Short mmCIF file of C-alpha atoms in Angstrom, two decimals:
data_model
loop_
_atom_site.label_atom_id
_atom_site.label_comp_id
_atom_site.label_asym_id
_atom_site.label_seq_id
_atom_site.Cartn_x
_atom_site.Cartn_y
_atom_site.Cartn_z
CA UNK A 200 -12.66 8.23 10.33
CA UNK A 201 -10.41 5.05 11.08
CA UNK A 202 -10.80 1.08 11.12
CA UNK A 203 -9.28 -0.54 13.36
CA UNK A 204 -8.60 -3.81 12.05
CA UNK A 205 -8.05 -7.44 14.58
CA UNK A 206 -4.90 -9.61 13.73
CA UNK A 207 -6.78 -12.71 13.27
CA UNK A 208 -9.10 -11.28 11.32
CA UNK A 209 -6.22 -9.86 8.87
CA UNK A 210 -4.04 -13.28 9.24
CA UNK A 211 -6.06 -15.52 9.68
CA UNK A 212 -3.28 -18.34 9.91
CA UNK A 213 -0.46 -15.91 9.15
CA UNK A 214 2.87 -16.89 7.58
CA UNK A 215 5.78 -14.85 8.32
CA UNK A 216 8.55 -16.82 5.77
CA UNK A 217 11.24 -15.39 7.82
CA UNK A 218 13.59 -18.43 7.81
CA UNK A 219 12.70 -19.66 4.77
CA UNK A 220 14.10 -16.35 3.17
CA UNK A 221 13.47 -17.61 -0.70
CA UNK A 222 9.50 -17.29 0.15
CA UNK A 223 9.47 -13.91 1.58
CA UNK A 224 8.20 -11.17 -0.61
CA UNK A 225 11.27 -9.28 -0.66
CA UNK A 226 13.18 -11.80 -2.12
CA UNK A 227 10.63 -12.97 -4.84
CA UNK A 228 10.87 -9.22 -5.70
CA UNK A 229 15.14 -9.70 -6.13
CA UNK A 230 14.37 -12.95 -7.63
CA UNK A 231 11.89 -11.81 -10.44
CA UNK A 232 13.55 -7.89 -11.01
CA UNK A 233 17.18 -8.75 -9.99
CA UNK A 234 18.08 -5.34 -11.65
CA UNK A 235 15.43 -3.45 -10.10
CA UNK A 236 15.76 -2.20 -6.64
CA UNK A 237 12.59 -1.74 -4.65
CA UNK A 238 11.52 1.33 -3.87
CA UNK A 239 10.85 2.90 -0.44
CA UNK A 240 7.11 3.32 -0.38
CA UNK A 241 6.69 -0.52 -1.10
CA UNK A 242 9.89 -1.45 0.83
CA UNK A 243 7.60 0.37 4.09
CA UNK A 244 5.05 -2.07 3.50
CA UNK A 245 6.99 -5.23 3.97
CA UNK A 246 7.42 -4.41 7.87
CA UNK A 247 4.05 -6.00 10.17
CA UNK A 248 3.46 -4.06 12.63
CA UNK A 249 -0.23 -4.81 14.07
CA UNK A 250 -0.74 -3.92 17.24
CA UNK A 251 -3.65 -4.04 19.53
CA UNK A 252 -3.01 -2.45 23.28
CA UNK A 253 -5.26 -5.39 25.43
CA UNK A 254 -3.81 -7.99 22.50
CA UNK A 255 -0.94 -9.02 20.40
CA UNK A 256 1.95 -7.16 18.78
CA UNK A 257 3.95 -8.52 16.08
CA UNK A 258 6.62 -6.78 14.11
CA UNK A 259 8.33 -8.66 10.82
CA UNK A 260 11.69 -7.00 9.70
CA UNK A 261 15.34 -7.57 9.13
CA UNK A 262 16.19 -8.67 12.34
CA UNK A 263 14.18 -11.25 13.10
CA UNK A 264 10.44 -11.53 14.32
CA UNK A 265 9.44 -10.16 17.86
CA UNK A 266 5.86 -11.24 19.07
CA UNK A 267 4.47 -9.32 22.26
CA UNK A 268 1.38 -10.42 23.82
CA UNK A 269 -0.21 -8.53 26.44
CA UNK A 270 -3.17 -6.80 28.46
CA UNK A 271 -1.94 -3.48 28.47
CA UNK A 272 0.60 -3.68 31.41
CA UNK A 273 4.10 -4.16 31.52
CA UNK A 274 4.95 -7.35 32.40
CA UNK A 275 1.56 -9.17 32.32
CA UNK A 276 2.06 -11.12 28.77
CA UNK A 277 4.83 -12.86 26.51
CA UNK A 278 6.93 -11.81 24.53
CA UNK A 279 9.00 -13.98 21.70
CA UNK A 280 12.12 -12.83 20.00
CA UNK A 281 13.35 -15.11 16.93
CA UNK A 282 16.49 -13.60 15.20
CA UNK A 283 19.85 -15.03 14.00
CA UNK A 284 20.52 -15.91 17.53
CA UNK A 285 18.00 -18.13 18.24
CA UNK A 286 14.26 -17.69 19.71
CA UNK A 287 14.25 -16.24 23.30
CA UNK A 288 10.69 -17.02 25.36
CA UNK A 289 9.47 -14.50 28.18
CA UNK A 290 6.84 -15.31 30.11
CA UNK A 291 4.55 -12.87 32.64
CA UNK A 292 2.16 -14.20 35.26
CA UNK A 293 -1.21 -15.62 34.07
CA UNK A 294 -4.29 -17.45 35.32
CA UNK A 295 -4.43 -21.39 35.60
CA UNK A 296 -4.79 -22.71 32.14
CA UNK A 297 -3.35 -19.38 30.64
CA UNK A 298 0.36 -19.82 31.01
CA UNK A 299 2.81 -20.16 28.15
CA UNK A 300 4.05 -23.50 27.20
CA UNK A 301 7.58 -23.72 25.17
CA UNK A 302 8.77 -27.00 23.39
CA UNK A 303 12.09 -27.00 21.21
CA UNK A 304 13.25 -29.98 19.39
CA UNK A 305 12.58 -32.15 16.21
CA UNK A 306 9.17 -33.28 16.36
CA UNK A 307 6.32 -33.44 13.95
CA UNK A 308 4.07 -30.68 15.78
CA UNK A 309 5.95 -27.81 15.16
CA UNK A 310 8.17 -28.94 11.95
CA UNK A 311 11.52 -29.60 14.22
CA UNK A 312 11.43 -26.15 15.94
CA UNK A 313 9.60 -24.21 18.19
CA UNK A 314 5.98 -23.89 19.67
CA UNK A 315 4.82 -21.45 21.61
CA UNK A 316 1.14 -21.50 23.31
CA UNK A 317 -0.30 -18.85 25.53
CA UNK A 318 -3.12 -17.73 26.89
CA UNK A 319 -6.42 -19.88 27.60
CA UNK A 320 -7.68 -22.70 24.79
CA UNK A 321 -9.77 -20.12 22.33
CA UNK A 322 -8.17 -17.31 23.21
CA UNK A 323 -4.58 -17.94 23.11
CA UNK A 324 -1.47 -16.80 21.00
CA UNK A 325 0.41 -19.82 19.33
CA UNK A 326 3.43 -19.02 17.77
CA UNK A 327 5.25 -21.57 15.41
CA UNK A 328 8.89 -21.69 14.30
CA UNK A 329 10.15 -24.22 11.90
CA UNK A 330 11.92 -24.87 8.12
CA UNK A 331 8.65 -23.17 6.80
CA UNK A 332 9.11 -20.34 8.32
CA UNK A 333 7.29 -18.34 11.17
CA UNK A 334 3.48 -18.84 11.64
CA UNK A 335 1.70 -16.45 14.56
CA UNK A 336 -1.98 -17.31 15.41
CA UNK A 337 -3.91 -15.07 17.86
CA UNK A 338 -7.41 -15.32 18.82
CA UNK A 339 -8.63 -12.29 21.59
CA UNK A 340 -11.63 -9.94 21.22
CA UNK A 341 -11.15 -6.24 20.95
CA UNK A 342 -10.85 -3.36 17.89
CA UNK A 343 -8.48 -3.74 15.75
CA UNK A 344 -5.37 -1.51 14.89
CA UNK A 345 -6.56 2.08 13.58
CA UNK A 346 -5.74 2.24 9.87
CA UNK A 347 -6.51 5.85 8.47
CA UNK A 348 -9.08 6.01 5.33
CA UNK A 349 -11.61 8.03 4.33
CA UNK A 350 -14.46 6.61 1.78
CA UNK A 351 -14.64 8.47 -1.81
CA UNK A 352 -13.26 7.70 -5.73
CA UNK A 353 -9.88 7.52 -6.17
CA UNK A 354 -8.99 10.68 -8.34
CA UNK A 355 -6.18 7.86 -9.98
CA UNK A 356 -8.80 5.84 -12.12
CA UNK A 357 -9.64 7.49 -15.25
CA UNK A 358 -13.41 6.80 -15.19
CA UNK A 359 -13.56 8.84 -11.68
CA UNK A 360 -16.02 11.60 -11.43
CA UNK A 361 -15.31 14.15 -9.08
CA UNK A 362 -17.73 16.87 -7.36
CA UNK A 363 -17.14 20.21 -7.39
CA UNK A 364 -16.73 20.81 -3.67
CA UNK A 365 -13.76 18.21 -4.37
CA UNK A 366 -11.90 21.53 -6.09
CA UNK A 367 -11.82 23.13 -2.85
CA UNK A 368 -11.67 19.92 -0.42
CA UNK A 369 -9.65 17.15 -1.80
CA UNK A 370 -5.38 17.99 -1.36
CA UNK A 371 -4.75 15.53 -4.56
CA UNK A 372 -6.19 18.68 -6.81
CA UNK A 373 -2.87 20.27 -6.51
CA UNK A 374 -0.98 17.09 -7.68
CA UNK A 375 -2.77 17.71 -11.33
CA UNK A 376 -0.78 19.99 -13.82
CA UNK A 377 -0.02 20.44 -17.35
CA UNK A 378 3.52 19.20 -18.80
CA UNK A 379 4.22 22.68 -19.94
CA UNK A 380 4.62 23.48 -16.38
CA UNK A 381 7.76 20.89 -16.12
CA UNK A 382 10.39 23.57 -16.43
CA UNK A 383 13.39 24.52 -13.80
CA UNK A 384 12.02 27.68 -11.71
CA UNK A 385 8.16 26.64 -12.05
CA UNK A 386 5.95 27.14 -8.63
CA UNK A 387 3.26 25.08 -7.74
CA UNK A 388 0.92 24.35 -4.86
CA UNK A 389 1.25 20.64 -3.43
CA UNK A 390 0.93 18.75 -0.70
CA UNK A 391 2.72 15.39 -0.25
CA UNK A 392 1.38 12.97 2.20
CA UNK A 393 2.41 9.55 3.43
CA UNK A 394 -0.49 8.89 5.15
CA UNK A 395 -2.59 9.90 2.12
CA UNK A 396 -6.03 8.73 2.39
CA UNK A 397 -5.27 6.27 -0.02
CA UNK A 398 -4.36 3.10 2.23
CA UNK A 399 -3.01 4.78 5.43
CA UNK A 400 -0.10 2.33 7.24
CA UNK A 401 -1.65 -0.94 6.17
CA UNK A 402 0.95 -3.39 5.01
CA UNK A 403 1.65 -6.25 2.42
CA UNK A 404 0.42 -9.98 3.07
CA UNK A 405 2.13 -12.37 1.67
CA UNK A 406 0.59 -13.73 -1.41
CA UNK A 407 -0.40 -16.69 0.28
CA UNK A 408 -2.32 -15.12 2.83
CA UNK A 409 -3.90 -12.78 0.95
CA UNK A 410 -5.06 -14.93 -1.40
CA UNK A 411 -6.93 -16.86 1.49
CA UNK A 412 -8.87 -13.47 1.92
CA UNK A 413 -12.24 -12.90 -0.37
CA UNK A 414 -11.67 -10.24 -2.53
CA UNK A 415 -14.78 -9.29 -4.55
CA UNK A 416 -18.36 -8.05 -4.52
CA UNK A 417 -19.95 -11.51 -4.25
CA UNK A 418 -18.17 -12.03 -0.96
CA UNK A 419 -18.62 -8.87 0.35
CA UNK A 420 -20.27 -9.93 3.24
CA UNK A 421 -18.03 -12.77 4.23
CA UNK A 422 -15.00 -10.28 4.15
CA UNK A 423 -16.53 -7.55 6.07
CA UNK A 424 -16.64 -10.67 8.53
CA UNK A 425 -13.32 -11.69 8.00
CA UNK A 426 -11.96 -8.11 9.34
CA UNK A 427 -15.44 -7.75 11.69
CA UNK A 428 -16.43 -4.48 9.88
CA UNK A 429 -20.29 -3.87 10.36
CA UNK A 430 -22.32 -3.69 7.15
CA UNK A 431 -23.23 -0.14 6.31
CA UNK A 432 -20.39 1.61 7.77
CA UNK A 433 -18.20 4.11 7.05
CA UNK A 434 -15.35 1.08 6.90
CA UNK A 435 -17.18 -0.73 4.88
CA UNK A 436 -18.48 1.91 2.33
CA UNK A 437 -14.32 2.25 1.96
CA UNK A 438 -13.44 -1.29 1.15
CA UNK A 439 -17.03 -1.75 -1.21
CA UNK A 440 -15.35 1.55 -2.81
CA UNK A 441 -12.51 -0.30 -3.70
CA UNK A 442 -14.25 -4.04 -4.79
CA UNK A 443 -15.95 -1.38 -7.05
CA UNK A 444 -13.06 0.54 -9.08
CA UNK A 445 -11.19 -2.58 -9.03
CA UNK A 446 -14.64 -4.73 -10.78
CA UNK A 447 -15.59 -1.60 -13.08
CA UNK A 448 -14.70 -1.76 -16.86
CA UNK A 449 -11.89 -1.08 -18.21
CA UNK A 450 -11.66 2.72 -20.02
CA UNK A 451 -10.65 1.68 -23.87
CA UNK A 452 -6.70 1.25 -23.78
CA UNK A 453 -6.49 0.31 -20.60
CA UNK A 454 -5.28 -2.72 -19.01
CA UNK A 455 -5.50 -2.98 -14.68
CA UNK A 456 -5.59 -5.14 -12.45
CA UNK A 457 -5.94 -5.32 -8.43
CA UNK A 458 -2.94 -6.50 -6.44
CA UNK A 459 -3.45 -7.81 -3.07
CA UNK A 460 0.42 -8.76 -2.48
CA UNK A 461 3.20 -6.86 -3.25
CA UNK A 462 4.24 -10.65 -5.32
CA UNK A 463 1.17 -10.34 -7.83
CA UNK A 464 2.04 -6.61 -8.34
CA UNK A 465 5.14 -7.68 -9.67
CA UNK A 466 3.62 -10.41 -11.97
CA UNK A 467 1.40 -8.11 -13.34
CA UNK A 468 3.77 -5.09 -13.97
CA UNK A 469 6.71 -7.94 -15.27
CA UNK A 470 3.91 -9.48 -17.81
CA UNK A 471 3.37 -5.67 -19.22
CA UNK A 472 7.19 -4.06 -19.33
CA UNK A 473 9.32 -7.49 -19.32
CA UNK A 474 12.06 -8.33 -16.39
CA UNK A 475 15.53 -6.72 -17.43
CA UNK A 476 14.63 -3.27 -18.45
CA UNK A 477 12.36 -2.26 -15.65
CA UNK A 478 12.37 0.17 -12.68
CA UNK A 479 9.94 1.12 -10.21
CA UNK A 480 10.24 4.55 -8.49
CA UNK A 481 8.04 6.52 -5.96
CA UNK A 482 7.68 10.00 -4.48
CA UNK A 483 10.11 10.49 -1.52
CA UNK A 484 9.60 13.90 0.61
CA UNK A 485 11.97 15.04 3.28
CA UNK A 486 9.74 15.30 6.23
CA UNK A 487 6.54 13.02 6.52
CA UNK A 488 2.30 14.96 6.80
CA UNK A 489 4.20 17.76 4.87
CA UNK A 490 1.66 20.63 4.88
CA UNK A 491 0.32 22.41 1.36
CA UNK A 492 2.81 24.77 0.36
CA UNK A 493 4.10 26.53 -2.75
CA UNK A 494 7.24 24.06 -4.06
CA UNK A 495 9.62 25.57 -6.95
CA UNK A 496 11.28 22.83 -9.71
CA UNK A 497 14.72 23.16 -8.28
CA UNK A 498 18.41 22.21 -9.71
CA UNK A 499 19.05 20.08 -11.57
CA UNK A 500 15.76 20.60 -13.02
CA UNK A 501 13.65 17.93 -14.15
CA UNK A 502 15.03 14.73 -15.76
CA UNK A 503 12.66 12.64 -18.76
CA UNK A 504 12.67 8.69 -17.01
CA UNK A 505 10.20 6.48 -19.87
CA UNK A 506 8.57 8.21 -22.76
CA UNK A 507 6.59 4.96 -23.68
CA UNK A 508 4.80 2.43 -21.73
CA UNK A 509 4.19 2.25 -17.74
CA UNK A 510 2.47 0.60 -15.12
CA UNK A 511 1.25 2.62 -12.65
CA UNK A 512 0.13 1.47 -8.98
CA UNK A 513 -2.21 3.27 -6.74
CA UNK A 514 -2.73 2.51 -3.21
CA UNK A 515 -6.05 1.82 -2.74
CA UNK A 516 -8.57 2.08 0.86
CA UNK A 517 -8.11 -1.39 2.60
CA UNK A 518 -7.53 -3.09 5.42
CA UNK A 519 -4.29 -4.45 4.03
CA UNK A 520 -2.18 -3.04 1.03
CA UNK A 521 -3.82 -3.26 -2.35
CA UNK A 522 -3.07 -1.71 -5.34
CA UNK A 523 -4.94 -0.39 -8.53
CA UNK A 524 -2.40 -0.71 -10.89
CA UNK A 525 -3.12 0.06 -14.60
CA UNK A 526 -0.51 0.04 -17.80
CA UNK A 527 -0.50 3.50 -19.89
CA UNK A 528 0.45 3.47 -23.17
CA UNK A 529 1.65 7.22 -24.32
CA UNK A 530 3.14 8.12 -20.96
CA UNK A 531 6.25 10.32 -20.30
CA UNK A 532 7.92 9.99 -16.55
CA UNK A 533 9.73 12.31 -14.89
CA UNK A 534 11.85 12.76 -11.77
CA UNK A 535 11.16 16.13 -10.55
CA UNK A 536 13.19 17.63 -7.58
CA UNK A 537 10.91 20.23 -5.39
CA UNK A 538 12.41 22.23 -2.96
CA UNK A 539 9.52 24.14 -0.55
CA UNK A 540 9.14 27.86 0.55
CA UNK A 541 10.11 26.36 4.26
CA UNK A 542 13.12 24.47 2.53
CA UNK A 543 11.89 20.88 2.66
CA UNK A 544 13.27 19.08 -0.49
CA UNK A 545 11.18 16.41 -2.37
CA UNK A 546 11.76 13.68 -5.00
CA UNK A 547 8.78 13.76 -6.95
CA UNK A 548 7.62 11.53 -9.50
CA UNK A 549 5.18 12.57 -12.43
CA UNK A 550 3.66 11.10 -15.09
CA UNK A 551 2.27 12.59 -18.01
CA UNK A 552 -0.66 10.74 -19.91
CA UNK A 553 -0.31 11.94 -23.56
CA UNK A 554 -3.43 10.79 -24.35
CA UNK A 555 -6.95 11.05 -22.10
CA UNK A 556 -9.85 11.12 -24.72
CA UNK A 557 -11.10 7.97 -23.23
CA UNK A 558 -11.30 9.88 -19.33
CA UNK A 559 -13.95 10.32 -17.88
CA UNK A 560 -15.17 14.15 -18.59
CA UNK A 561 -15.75 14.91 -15.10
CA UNK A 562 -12.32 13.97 -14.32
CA UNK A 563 -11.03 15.82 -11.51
CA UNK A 564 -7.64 16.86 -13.16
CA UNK A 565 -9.91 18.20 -16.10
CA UNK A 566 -11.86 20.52 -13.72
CA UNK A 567 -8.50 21.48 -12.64
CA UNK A 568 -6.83 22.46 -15.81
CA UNK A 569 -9.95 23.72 -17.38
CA UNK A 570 -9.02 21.54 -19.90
CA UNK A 571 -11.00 19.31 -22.25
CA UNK A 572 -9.99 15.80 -22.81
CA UNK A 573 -7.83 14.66 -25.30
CA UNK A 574 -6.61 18.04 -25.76
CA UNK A 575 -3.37 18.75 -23.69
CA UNK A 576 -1.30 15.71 -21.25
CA UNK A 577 -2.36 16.05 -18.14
CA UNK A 578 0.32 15.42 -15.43
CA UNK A 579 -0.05 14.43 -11.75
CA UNK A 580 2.66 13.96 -9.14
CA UNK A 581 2.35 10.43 -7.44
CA UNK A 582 1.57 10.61 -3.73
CA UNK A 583 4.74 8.64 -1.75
CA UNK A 584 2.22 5.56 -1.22
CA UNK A 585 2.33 5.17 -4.98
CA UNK A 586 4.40 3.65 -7.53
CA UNK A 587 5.29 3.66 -11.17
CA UNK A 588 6.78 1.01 -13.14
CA UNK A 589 8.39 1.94 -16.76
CA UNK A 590 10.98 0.43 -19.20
CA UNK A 591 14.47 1.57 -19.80
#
């Protein structure tokens, strides 16, 4: 099943801080861990790219911002370019009243840069350029981008129950092992997925935005608005999912917390393992949808990361990226390097939790292992979406 999600309804007023580069959420990141490169799977998520085929397209990277408005055909919208060069204004043919209107210069409506307007008054694009940055607003009807999720409990969150179909159904089964199994020569069963269920292509807002966006069981109803989601449905059982791991208790031990910005993630995970010592690695695979096949440990074998503390973020089922992330005390991580019957190499990341008395006995990794809890660690490969966070 997918949700398709609108861009107003995800932005709302949305600020790109690509001139101001000290607010973007890269650069907090190099500000707060200035030892600590990111890592791919989060690096992904800093690139918009929301796109709507009868609406608006805009896509945030290095090079600048590029907005695309159109109705399907080539030709028939604008587009805006804003880069090192400059900003760069193309305009297609429209309807009285729905042109595009450009002003450049110093005056107070658009901070001393440039406005953009098209499209008719309530259903236009305005686009924004100034010292604060870049600000897109688009207001259109339509579905929203498709965003791949599926509603269920997150087999990350130690209080998770799973069925027993879930054995047979669910591909994150085969990322559960014991740390016995963590030798050179070992074969295994896994699949690694980008696209794993667990939050699909949905990006990063910037803290500011996001925190503009109700988060939270008593406003479930005004944020199934906000990203017009109708009550009941599969989309909506996804994101309540969600509200719900992120409001349940806390398993003893445990400390979590729900990032909706890739800047609070790095509070949170900076408060638990301190700013100098830190790293934060993911799961990289060769070739992206890999299928389930049998991977062996390969040279150089596997290499011991943390043996402490960690803070470990799971991608969660939303409309934009959010992460469970939860710090583990009596956790070992490794970096594990796969190599595939078909030849496909993978970086893998596991984590071993020493200690699981306090799990959930219905666990899925226990029904896995055939293990009991608190016996043995139980280990799990992350998925690439994920990350871990440990000291050094």
């Amino acid at each position: 099943m997918a949700i398709r999600l609108p861009l107003i309804c995800l932005l709302g007023s949305f600020m790109v801080v690509a001139i101001a580069a000290d607010l973007t959420p890269e650069r907090y990141w190099s500000t707060a861990l200035p030892n600590t490169p990111i890592p791919n799977s989060l690096h992904n998520l800093l690139t918009f790219d929301f796109t709507d085929e009868k609406s608006t397209n805009v896509q945030v990277g290095k090079g600048g911002v590029n907005v695309n408005t159109h109705k399907g055909k080539t030709g028939s919208g604008t587009a805006v370019n804003v880069g090192k060069g400059g900003v760069r204004v193309d305009t297609g043919k429209g309807k009285p009243g729905g042109g595009t209107h450009v002003s450049v210069g110093s005056g107070k409506g658009h901070g001393g840069g440039v406005a953009v307007h098209t499209g008719k008054p309530g259903k236009r694009t305005d686009v924004g350029v100034g010292k604060g940055g870049v600000t897109v607003h688009t207001r259109h009807k339509g579905r929203p981008i498709y965003v791949g999720v599926k509603p269920g409990a997150n087999p990350f969150v130690y209080n998770y129950a799973a069925k027993e179909t879930q054995l047979h159904d669910d591909p994150n089964a085969a990322l559960f092992f014991l740390e016995k199994d963590l030798v050179r020569g070992k074969e295994m069963n896994v699949r690694f997925n980008a696209e794993d269920g667990y939050g699909g292509k949905t990006a990063f807002l910037p803290r500011g935005e996001a925190e503009t966006v109700p988060f939270g069981s008593e406003k479930f109803s005004e944020t199934l608005k906000r990203f017009s989601v109708e009550a009941g449905s599969e989309e909506a059982e996804m994101m309540k999912k969600t509200i719900e791991e992120c409001e349940a208790r806390k398993v003893s031990g445990e400390e979590k917390y729900c990032a909706t910005s890739l800047e609070s993630m790095v509070d949170f995970s900076v408060s638990k393992l301190g700013k100098y010592h830190v790293r934060a690695v993911s799961t990289e695979v060769a070739k992206k949808n890999a299928p389930m096949q049998k991977y062996k440990i390969a040279a150089p074998g596997v290499k011991k990361l943390s043996d402490d503390k960690s803070v470990v973020c799971h991608k969660q089922k939303y409309p934009f990226a959010v992460f469970y992330c939860h710090k583990a005390m009596m956790t070992t991580v490794y970096a594990v390097p796969l190599e595939g019957e078909n030849g496909m190499r993978a970086k893998a990341v596991a984590v071993c939790h020493k200690n699981t008395s306090a799990w959930n006995p219905n666990h899925l990794a226990f029904k896995v292992l055939q293990v009991k809890p608190g016996t043995v660690p139980v280990c799990h490969f992350l998925p690439e979406t994920h990350v871990v966070w440990f000291s050094y």
